[in-house]
mmCIF file of C-alpha atoms in Angstrom:
data_model
loop_
_atom_site.group_PDB
_atom_site.id
_atom_site.type_symbol
_atom_site.label_atom_id
_atom_site.label_comp_id
_atom_site.label_asym_id
_atom_site.label_seq_id
_atom_site.Cartn_x
_atom_site.Cartn_y
_atom_site.Cartn_z
ATOM 1 C CA MET Q 1 -54.194 -22.857 -229.333
ATOM 2 C CA LYS Q 2 -55.759 -21.053 -227.015
ATOM 3 C CA VAL Q 3 -54.284 -21.126 -223.041
ATOM 4 C CA THR Q 4 -56.230 -19.274 -220.118
ATOM 5 C CA VAL Q 5 -54.374 -17.563 -217.965
ATOM 6 C CA THR Q 6 -55.416 -17.715 -214.220
ATOM 7 C CA ASN Q 7 -54.145 -16.109 -210.829
ATOM 8 C CA ARG Q 8 -53.523 -17.625 -207.527
ATOM 9 C CA ARG Q 9 -57.441 -18.111 -206.500
ATOM 10 C CA GLY Q 10 -58.080 -19.155 -210.054
ATOM 11 C CA GLU Q 11 -60.025 -16.293 -211.450
ATOM 12 C CA THR Q 12 -59.340 -15.537 -214.743
ATOM 13 C CA ILE Q 13 -56.781 -13.169 -215.978
ATOM 14 C CA ILE Q 14 -56.734 -13.241 -219.442
ATOM 15 C CA VAL Q 15 -56.964 -15.628 -222.658
ATOM 16 C CA LEU Q 16 -54.192 -16.038 -225.003
ATOM 17 C CA ASP Q 17 -55.713 -17.493 -228.863
ATOM 18 C CA ASP Q 18 -52.949 -16.702 -230.848
ATOM 19 C CA LEU Q 19 -50.390 -19.508 -229.614
ATOM 20 C CA THR Q 20 -48.571 -22.433 -231.343
ATOM 21 C CA PRO Q 21 -47.629 -25.926 -229.555
ATOM 22 C CA GLN Q 22 -44.365 -25.259 -230.599
ATOM 23 C CA MET Q 23 -44.187 -22.083 -228.974
ATOM 24 C CA THR Q 24 -41.377 -21.665 -226.099
ATOM 25 C CA VAL Q 25 -42.418 -19.809 -222.945
ATOM 26 C CA ASP Q 26 -39.548 -17.432 -223.541
ATOM 27 C CA GLU Q 27 -42.131 -16.089 -226.129
ATOM 28 C CA PHE Q 28 -45.359 -17.297 -224.239
ATOM 29 C CA LYS Q 29 -43.966 -14.449 -221.769
ATOM 30 C CA GLU Q 30 -43.798 -11.511 -224.781
ATOM 31 C CA VAL Q 31 -47.526 -12.522 -226.122
ATOM 32 C CA PHE Q 32 -49.074 -12.504 -222.044
ATOM 33 C CA HIS Q 33 -46.768 -8.618 -221.702
ATOM 34 C CA SER Q 34 -48.047 -7.385 -225.538
ATOM 35 C CA HIS Q 35 -51.393 -7.545 -223.889
ATOM 36 C CA LEU Q 36 -50.465 -6.755 -219.888
ATOM 37 C CA ASN Q 37 -47.582 -4.343 -220.353
ATOM 38 C CA LYS Q 38 -47.191 -3.636 -217.151
ATOM 39 C CA PHE Q 39 -46.020 -7.135 -216.354
ATOM 40 C CA TYR Q 40 -43.053 -7.925 -218.537
ATOM 41 C CA PRO Q 41 -41.378 -10.969 -219.111
ATOM 42 C CA SER Q 42 -39.000 -11.134 -216.103
ATOM 43 C CA ARG Q 43 -41.321 -10.348 -213.455
ATOM 44 C CA GLN Q 44 -43.657 -13.572 -215.072
ATOM 45 C CA ARG Q 45 -43.933 -16.804 -213.478
ATOM 46 C CA PHE Q 46 -46.426 -19.421 -214.945
ATOM 47 C CA THR Q 47 -47.130 -22.679 -213.489
ATOM 48 C CA LYS Q 48 -49.702 -25.271 -214.787
ATOM 49 C CA GLY Q 49 -51.523 -27.961 -212.135
ATOM 50 C CA ASP Q 50 -51.412 -27.987 -208.764
ATOM 51 C CA GLY Q 51 -49.819 -29.898 -205.464
ATOM 52 C CA LYS Q 52 -47.272 -32.670 -206.629
ATOM 53 C CA GLU Q 53 -48.224 -32.248 -210.011
ATOM 54 C CA LYS Q 54 -47.432 -28.310 -210.200
ATOM 55 C CA VAL Q 55 -44.957 -28.537 -213.102
ATOM 56 C CA VAL Q 56 -43.440 -24.306 -213.199
ATOM 57 C CA LEU Q 57 -42.671 -23.167 -216.761
ATOM 58 C CA ARG Q 58 -39.536 -22.421 -217.418
ATOM 59 C CA ASN Q 59 -37.534 -20.723 -220.635
ATOM 60 C CA GLY Q 60 -36.422 -22.146 -223.174
ATOM 61 C CA SER Q 61 -39.110 -25.020 -223.386
ATOM 62 C CA THR Q 62 -42.160 -24.781 -225.671
ATOM 63 C CA LEU Q 63 -45.751 -25.292 -224.486
ATOM 64 C CA VAL Q 64 -45.593 -29.206 -226.025
ATOM 65 C CA GLU Q 65 -42.953 -29.872 -223.976
ATOM 66 C CA LEU Q 66 -44.638 -28.997 -221.295
ATOM 67 C CA GLY Q 67 -47.643 -30.961 -221.638
ATOM 68 C CA ILE Q 68 -49.667 -27.837 -222.090
ATOM 69 C CA VAL Q 69 -52.602 -28.241 -224.890
ATOM 70 C CA ASP Q 70 -55.477 -26.292 -226.627
ATOM 71 C CA GLY Q 71 -58.013 -25.289 -224.188
ATOM 72 C CA ASP Q 72 -55.939 -25.614 -221.294
ATOM 73 C CA SER Q 73 -54.781 -23.071 -218.182
ATOM 74 C CA VAL Q 74 -51.823 -22.015 -216.972
ATOM 75 C CA GLN Q 75 -51.472 -20.168 -213.112
ATOM 76 C CA PHE Q 76 -49.443 -16.693 -213.215
ATOM 77 C CA LYS Q 77 -47.497 -14.974 -210.479
ATOM 78 C CA ASP Q 78 -46.054 -11.922 -210.112
ATOM 79 C CA LEU Q 79 -42.717 -12.062 -209.089
ATOM 80 C CA GLY Q 80 -42.667 -8.245 -209.184
ATOM 81 C CA HIS Q 81 -40.383 -5.550 -210.251
ATOM 82 C CA GLN Q 82 -36.777 -6.850 -211.102
ATOM 83 C CA ILE Q 83 -33.202 -6.163 -211.311
ATOM 84 C CA THR Q 84 -30.391 -8.290 -213.292
ATOM 85 C CA TRP Q 85 -27.973 -10.080 -210.599
ATOM 86 C CA ARG Q 86 -25.425 -7.755 -212.766
ATOM 87 C CA THR Q 87 -26.888 -4.583 -211.872
ATOM 88 C CA LEU Q 88 -27.040 -6.297 -208.058
ATOM 89 C CA TYR Q 89 -23.517 -6.544 -207.367
ATOM 90 C CA MET Q 90 -22.127 -4.201 -209.341
ATOM 91 C CA PHE Q 91 -24.265 -1.537 -206.912
ATOM 92 C CA GLU Q 92 -23.703 -3.382 -203.979
ATOM 93 C CA TYR Q 93 -20.158 -3.455 -204.387
ATOM 94 C CA ALA Q 94 -19.506 0.746 -204.948
ATOM 95 C CA GLY Q 95 -21.216 0.794 -201.516
ATOM 96 C CA PRO Q 96 -18.220 -0.352 -199.008
ATOM 97 C CA ILE Q 97 -15.857 1.932 -201.955
ATOM 98 C CA ILE Q 98 -18.173 5.288 -201.050
ATOM 99 C CA PHE Q 99 -18.739 4.971 -197.552
ATOM 100 C CA TYR Q 100 -15.373 3.716 -196.548
ATOM 101 C CA LEU Q 101 -13.602 6.578 -198.755
ATOM 102 C CA LEU Q 102 -15.880 9.023 -196.621
ATOM 103 C CA THR Q 103 -14.915 7.778 -193.142
ATOM 104 C CA TYR Q 104 -11.342 7.905 -194.402
ATOM 105 C CA LEU Q 105 -12.186 11.566 -195.560
ATOM 106 C CA ARG Q 106 -12.992 12.036 -191.608
ATOM 107 C CA PRO Q 107 -15.625 14.271 -191.698
ATOM 108 C CA SER Q 108 -16.044 16.843 -188.893
ATOM 109 C CA PHE Q 109 -20.223 15.359 -188.198
ATOM 110 C CA LEU Q 110 -18.171 11.399 -187.792
ATOM 111 C CA TYR Q 111 -15.222 12.463 -185.460
ATOM 112 C CA GLY Q 112 -15.167 16.332 -184.651
ATOM 113 C CA ASP Q 113 -12.385 18.492 -185.315
ATOM 114 C CA VAL Q 114 -9.668 15.829 -186.210
ATOM 115 C CA THR Q 115 -5.988 17.476 -185.268
ATOM 116 C CA THR Q 116 -4.047 14.479 -185.679
ATOM 117 C CA GLU Q 117 -2.237 12.934 -188.602
ATOM 118 C CA MET Q 118 -3.417 9.607 -190.227
ATOM 119 C CA HIS Q 119 -0.993 7.026 -189.489
ATOM 120 C CA PRO Q 120 0.625 4.775 -192.596
ATOM 121 C CA HIS Q 121 -0.791 1.906 -191.646
ATOM 122 C CA GLN Q 122 -4.711 3.536 -192.236
ATOM 123 C CA HIS Q 123 -3.747 4.784 -195.265
ATOM 124 C CA ILE Q 124 -2.562 1.024 -196.290
ATOM 125 C CA ALA Q 125 -6.154 0.062 -195.238
ATOM 126 C CA PHE Q 126 -7.561 2.325 -197.286
ATOM 127 C CA TYR Q 127 -6.061 0.923 -200.578
ATOM 128 C CA CYS Q 128 -6.333 -2.638 -199.581
ATOM 129 C CA TRP Q 129 -10.189 -2.209 -199.049
ATOM 130 C CA THR Q 130 -10.640 -0.121 -202.374
ATOM 131 C CA PHE Q 131 -8.587 -2.325 -204.505
ATOM 132 C CA HIS Q 132 -10.323 -4.983 -202.777
ATOM 133 C CA PHE Q 133 -13.951 -3.494 -203.710
ATOM 134 C CA LEU Q 134 -12.921 -1.895 -207.019
ATOM 135 C CA LYS Q 135 -11.633 -5.720 -207.860
ATOM 136 C CA ARG Q 136 -15.469 -7.459 -207.327
ATOM 137 C CA PHE Q 137 -17.240 -4.219 -208.644
ATOM 138 C CA LEU Q 138 -15.065 -5.006 -212.052
ATOM 139 C CA GLU Q 139 -15.696 -8.554 -211.834
ATOM 140 C CA SER Q 140 -19.175 -8.201 -211.379
ATOM 141 C CA ALA Q 141 -19.468 -5.848 -214.163
ATOM 142 C CA PHE Q 142 -16.967 -7.952 -216.791
ATOM 143 C CA VAL Q 143 -16.194 -11.412 -215.488
ATOM 144 C CA HIS Q 144 -18.825 -13.067 -214.013
ATOM 145 C CA ILE Q 145 -21.282 -15.174 -215.772
ATOM 146 C CA PHE Q 146 -24.909 -15.494 -213.957
ATOM 147 C CA SER Q 147 -27.291 -18.720 -213.764
ATOM 148 C CA GLY Q 148 -30.171 -16.364 -213.201
ATOM 149 C CA ASP Q 149 -31.541 -13.549 -215.360
ATOM 150 C CA THR Q 150 -33.024 -11.835 -212.965
ATOM 151 C CA LEU Q 151 -34.179 -11.507 -209.296
ATOM 152 C CA GLY Q 152 -36.961 -9.367 -207.042
ATOM 153 C CA LEU Q 153 -36.267 -5.823 -205.972
ATOM 154 C CA PHE Q 154 -35.603 -6.156 -202.312
ATOM 155 C CA PHE Q 155 -32.705 -8.353 -203.024
ATOM 156 C CA LEU Q 156 -31.091 -4.738 -203.784
ATOM 157 C CA PHE Q 157 -31.721 -3.120 -200.514
ATOM 158 C CA LYS Q 158 -30.872 -6.334 -198.401
ATOM 159 C CA ASN Q 159 -27.889 -6.840 -199.951
ATOM 160 C CA SER Q 160 -26.356 -3.095 -199.889
ATOM 161 C CA SER Q 161 -27.437 -2.538 -197.005
ATOM 162 C CA TYR Q 162 -25.322 -5.918 -195.641
ATOM 163 C CA TYR Q 163 -22.471 -4.322 -197.385
ATOM 164 C CA TRP Q 164 -22.717 -0.685 -197.396
ATOM 165 C CA GLY Q 165 -23.352 -1.572 -194.051
ATOM 166 C CA PHE Q 166 -20.030 -3.075 -193.127
ATOM 167 C CA GLY Q 167 -18.387 -0.249 -195.196
ATOM 168 C CA LEU Q 168 -19.151 2.356 -193.017
ATOM 169 C CA PHE Q 169 -18.675 0.597 -189.610
ATOM 170 C CA ILE Q 170 -15.014 -1.267 -190.602
ATOM 171 C CA GLY Q 171 -14.376 1.987 -192.286
ATOM 172 C CA TYR Q 172 -15.726 4.345 -188.799
ATOM 173 C CA PHE Q 173 -13.507 2.038 -186.300
ATOM 174 C CA THR Q 174 -10.395 1.588 -188.866
ATOM 175 C CA ASN Q 175 -10.209 5.657 -189.705
ATOM 176 C CA HIS Q 176 -10.899 6.645 -186.278
ATOM 177 C CA PRO Q 177 -8.449 9.777 -185.048
ATOM 178 C CA LEU Q 178 -7.833 7.242 -181.242
ATOM 179 C CA TYR Q 179 -7.302 3.976 -183.882
ATOM 180 C CA THR Q 180 -4.497 2.069 -182.439
ATOM 181 C CA PRO Q 181 -2.600 0.718 -185.203
ATOM 182 C CA ILE Q 182 -0.718 -2.609 -184.892
ATOM 183 C CA SER Q 183 2.893 -2.557 -183.754
ATOM 184 C CA ASN Q 184 4.340 -5.442 -185.121
ATOM 185 C CA GLU Q 185 5.571 -4.641 -188.678
ATOM 186 C CA LEU Q 186 6.475 -7.707 -189.758
ATOM 187 C CA LEU Q 187 2.867 -9.182 -189.057
ATOM 188 C CA ILE Q 188 1.970 -6.303 -191.249
ATOM 189 C CA ASN Q 189 3.709 -7.513 -193.689
ATOM 190 C CA ILE Q 190 2.935 -11.106 -193.813
ATOM 191 C CA GLY Q 191 -0.755 -9.717 -193.959
ATOM 192 C CA LEU Q 192 0.199 -7.655 -196.639
ATOM 193 C CA VAL Q 193 1.653 -11.414 -198.731
ATOM 194 C CA ILE Q 194 -1.555 -12.757 -197.625
ATOM 195 C CA PHE Q 195 -3.707 -10.083 -198.804
ATOM 196 C CA VAL Q 196 -1.955 -9.498 -201.745
ATOM 197 C CA VAL Q 197 -1.482 -13.310 -203.102
ATOM 198 C CA SER Q 198 -5.296 -14.496 -201.921
ATOM 199 C CA GLU Q 199 -6.710 -11.465 -203.787
ATOM 200 C CA LEU Q 200 -4.454 -12.599 -207.560
ATOM 201 C CA GLY Q 201 -5.904 -16.144 -206.657
ATOM 202 C CA ASN Q 202 -9.192 -15.151 -206.355
ATOM 203 C CA GLY Q 203 -9.174 -13.162 -209.295
ATOM 204 C CA TYR Q 204 -7.859 -15.823 -211.173
ATOM 205 C CA ILE Q 205 -10.187 -18.374 -210.209
ATOM 206 C CA HIS Q 206 -13.155 -16.023 -211.566
ATOM 207 C CA LEU Q 207 -11.235 -15.582 -214.838
ATOM 208 C CA TYR Q 208 -11.124 -19.639 -214.547
ATOM 209 C CA LEU Q 209 -14.694 -20.111 -213.585
ATOM 210 C CA ARG Q 210 -15.950 -18.291 -216.942
ATOM 211 C CA SER Q 211 -13.721 -19.689 -219.285
ATOM 212 C CA LEU Q 212 -15.321 -22.866 -218.443
ATOM 213 C CA ARG Q 213 -19.297 -21.754 -218.508
ATOM 214 C CA THR Q 214 -18.103 -19.948 -221.548
ATOM 215 C CA SER Q 215 -16.751 -22.821 -223.015
ATOM 216 C CA GLY Q 216 -20.698 -24.752 -223.266
ATOM 217 C CA GLY Q 217 -21.271 -21.784 -225.813
ATOM 218 C CA ASN Q 218 -24.749 -20.655 -223.805
ATOM 219 C CA GLY Q 219 -22.247 -19.334 -220.592
ATOM 220 C CA LYS Q 220 -24.576 -22.153 -218.307
ATOM 221 C CA ALA Q 221 -22.584 -25.506 -219.524
ATOM 222 C CA ARG Q 222 -21.145 -27.422 -216.261
ATOM 223 C CA VAL Q 223 -17.553 -28.325 -216.299
ATOM 224 C CA MET Q 224 -15.797 -30.247 -214.057
ATOM 225 C CA PRO Q 225 -13.453 -27.274 -212.472
ATOM 226 C CA LYS Q 226 -9.819 -28.598 -211.930
ATOM 227 C CA GLY Q 227 -6.261 -27.309 -212.238
ATOM 228 C CA PHE Q 228 -2.919 -25.729 -209.936
ATOM 229 C CA LEU Q 229 -4.975 -24.134 -207.439
ATOM 230 C CA TYR Q 230 -7.835 -26.841 -207.496
ATOM 231 C CA THR Q 231 -4.950 -29.233 -206.826
ATOM 232 C CA ILE Q 232 -2.793 -27.079 -204.272
ATOM 233 C CA THR Q 233 -5.955 -26.061 -201.938
ATOM 234 C CA ASN Q 234 -7.670 -29.251 -202.392
ATOM 235 C CA VAL Q 235 -11.383 -27.205 -202.662
ATOM 236 C CA SER Q 236 -14.223 -27.273 -204.263
ATOM 237 C CA PHE Q 237 -14.410 -23.739 -204.492
ATOM 238 C CA PRO Q 238 -10.987 -22.016 -203.819
ATOM 239 C CA ASN Q 239 -12.371 -18.816 -205.042
ATOM 240 C CA TYR Q 240 -14.015 -18.918 -201.575
ATOM 241 C CA PHE Q 241 -11.068 -19.443 -199.660
ATOM 242 C CA PHE Q 242 -8.853 -16.713 -200.935
ATOM 243 C CA GLU Q 243 -11.816 -14.492 -200.241
ATOM 244 C CA MET Q 244 -11.713 -15.865 -196.603
ATOM 245 C CA MET Q 245 -8.138 -15.014 -196.723
ATOM 246 C CA VAL Q 246 -8.221 -12.289 -197.507
ATOM 247 C CA TRP Q 247 -10.451 -11.154 -194.578
ATOM 248 C CA VAL Q 248 -8.063 -12.555 -192.382
ATOM 249 C CA ALA Q 249 -5.383 -10.684 -193.968
ATOM 250 C CA TRP Q 250 -7.138 -7.811 -193.575
ATOM 251 C CA ASN Q 251 -7.425 -8.743 -189.734
ATOM 252 C CA MET Q 252 -4.088 -9.456 -189.500
ATOM 253 C CA MET Q 253 -2.740 -5.732 -190.435
ATOM 254 C CA PHE Q 254 -6.015 -3.837 -189.375
ATOM 255 C CA PHE Q 255 -7.898 -5.560 -186.178
ATOM 256 C CA SER Q 256 -11.228 -4.260 -185.345
ATOM 257 C CA PHE Q 257 -14.430 -5.879 -183.608
ATOM 258 C CA ALA Q 258 -16.036 -4.687 -186.651
ATOM 259 C CA GLY Q 259 -13.710 -6.103 -189.234
ATOM 260 C CA VAL Q 260 -13.571 -9.667 -187.523
ATOM 261 C CA LEU Q 261 -17.824 -9.407 -187.207
ATOM 262 C CA PHE Q 262 -17.149 -8.664 -191.228
ATOM 263 C CA PHE Q 263 -15.130 -11.845 -191.654
ATOM 264 C CA ILE Q 264 -17.400 -13.839 -189.617
ATOM 265 C CA ALA Q 265 -20.367 -13.214 -191.640
ATOM 266 C CA GLY Q 266 -18.813 -13.033 -194.466
ATOM 267 C CA THR Q 267 -17.110 -16.418 -194.063
ATOM 268 C CA GLY Q 268 -20.126 -18.197 -192.642
ATOM 269 C CA GLN Q 269 -22.486 -17.362 -195.927
ATOM 270 C CA MET Q 270 -19.777 -19.058 -198.168
ATOM 271 C CA LEU Q 271 -19.290 -22.007 -195.768
ATOM 272 C CA ALA Q 272 -23.230 -22.419 -196.562
ATOM 273 C CA TRP Q 273 -22.723 -21.472 -200.300
ATOM 274 C CA GLY Q 274 -19.756 -24.007 -200.573
ATOM 275 C CA ILE Q 275 -21.221 -26.273 -199.053
ATOM 276 C CA LYS Q 276 -24.625 -27.160 -201.067
ATOM 277 C CA LYS Q 277 -23.031 -26.227 -204.117
ATOM 278 C CA HIS Q 278 -20.031 -28.671 -203.223
ATOM 279 C CA LYS Q 279 -23.092 -31.902 -202.999
ATOM 280 C CA ARG Q 280 -24.461 -30.935 -206.211
ATOM 281 C CA TYR Q 281 -20.672 -31.019 -207.964
ATOM 282 C CA ARG Q 282 -20.865 -34.726 -206.301
ATOM 283 C CA ARG Q 283 -24.337 -35.584 -207.463
ATOM 284 C CA MET Q 284 -23.748 -33.784 -211.088
ATOM 285 C CA PHE Q 285 -19.663 -35.497 -211.543
ATOM 286 C CA ASN Q 286 -20.545 -38.858 -210.293
ATOM 287 C CA GLY Q 287 -18.905 -41.090 -212.814
ATOM 288 C CA GLU Q 288 -21.701 -42.103 -214.410
ATOM 289 C CA ASN Q 289 -23.259 -41.364 -217.847
ATOM 290 C CA GLY Q 290 -20.321 -40.430 -219.338
ATOM 291 C CA THR Q 291 -19.223 -37.856 -216.243
ATOM 292 C CA GLU Q 292 -16.232 -37.684 -214.746
ATOM 293 C CA LYS Q 293 -15.916 -38.918 -210.655
ATOM 294 C CA TYR Q 294 -15.327 -35.827 -208.421
ATOM 295 C CA PRO Q 295 -12.252 -35.926 -206.719
ATOM 296 C CA SER Q 296 -13.480 -38.017 -202.770
ATOM 297 C CA SER Q 297 -10.819 -35.877 -201.197
ATOM 298 C CA ARG Q 298 -11.489 -32.462 -201.971
ATOM 299 C CA LYS Q 299 -13.268 -30.367 -199.454
ATOM 300 C CA ALA Q 300 -15.718 -27.998 -200.041
ATOM 301 C CA MET Q 301 -14.056 -24.524 -198.962
ATOM 302 C CA ILE Q 302 -11.338 -24.902 -196.390
ATOM 303 C CA PRO Q 303 -8.858 -27.366 -197.353
ATOM 304 C CA PHE Q 304 -8.329 -30.421 -194.959
ATOM 305 C CA ILE Q 305 -10.919 -29.714 -193.050
ATOM 306 C CA LEU Q 306 -14.330 -29.059 -194.844
#
């Protein structure tokens, strides 16, 4: 079976003649890679047809299932250098730990000659910050199951600049010699309780979601989430809700403009993700074709509101 691979301008890149109709797209990519070593499988994207007739050749499908026959042409797009989602998450979450630690050590090139001792609240802030991002780092390494395999290298710099930048930004002000701590100890204690409970809730949901994904056998099965924390919060993404509450608690304890800005940016992004995925849940679990009916009263991320 012969298939011609062209570029986006229709120019022939290579003609592959050692194919079979039952070959999967994954195997097709390996064959392409064996002829053009530069393009490893994860940076390859193939399509067939144009306009509304365009079909993406997705991994797992066979050539015959996609309607590809002897003599057909497919279009190749180079996705560029790729990294795994796991690598991205681990890299972006390591940065805030490093940069916050840098400000915690109060180097002279940031603060000049420092003669004052750190306030106890600044030490608590360091422990909270480090715990949070170390938790996220370890979850990325050992807990999360990612729907996609890889993404463009550009996102490593885009995502890391966000987290690493805020790590330095928040750390600079929170560890500053002139930092004015909140005087209300009760507020600190309440904030610390909210922080710990939210971290535990967030971590529990991540472990629970992993169990749902692994129960399908291939790591990508979709099961309607339910359970105690879904019942009491009545939201589709209590992990996002608890993550939001972590930063509510942080700003209760260690208020700063940088911290509030991080809370707004993070909450806004999680809301966008949550609303989009919430709508998808409603479409998936509509009570038809043997699926469960998604709870109509359940919100996306913020209980009773949104």
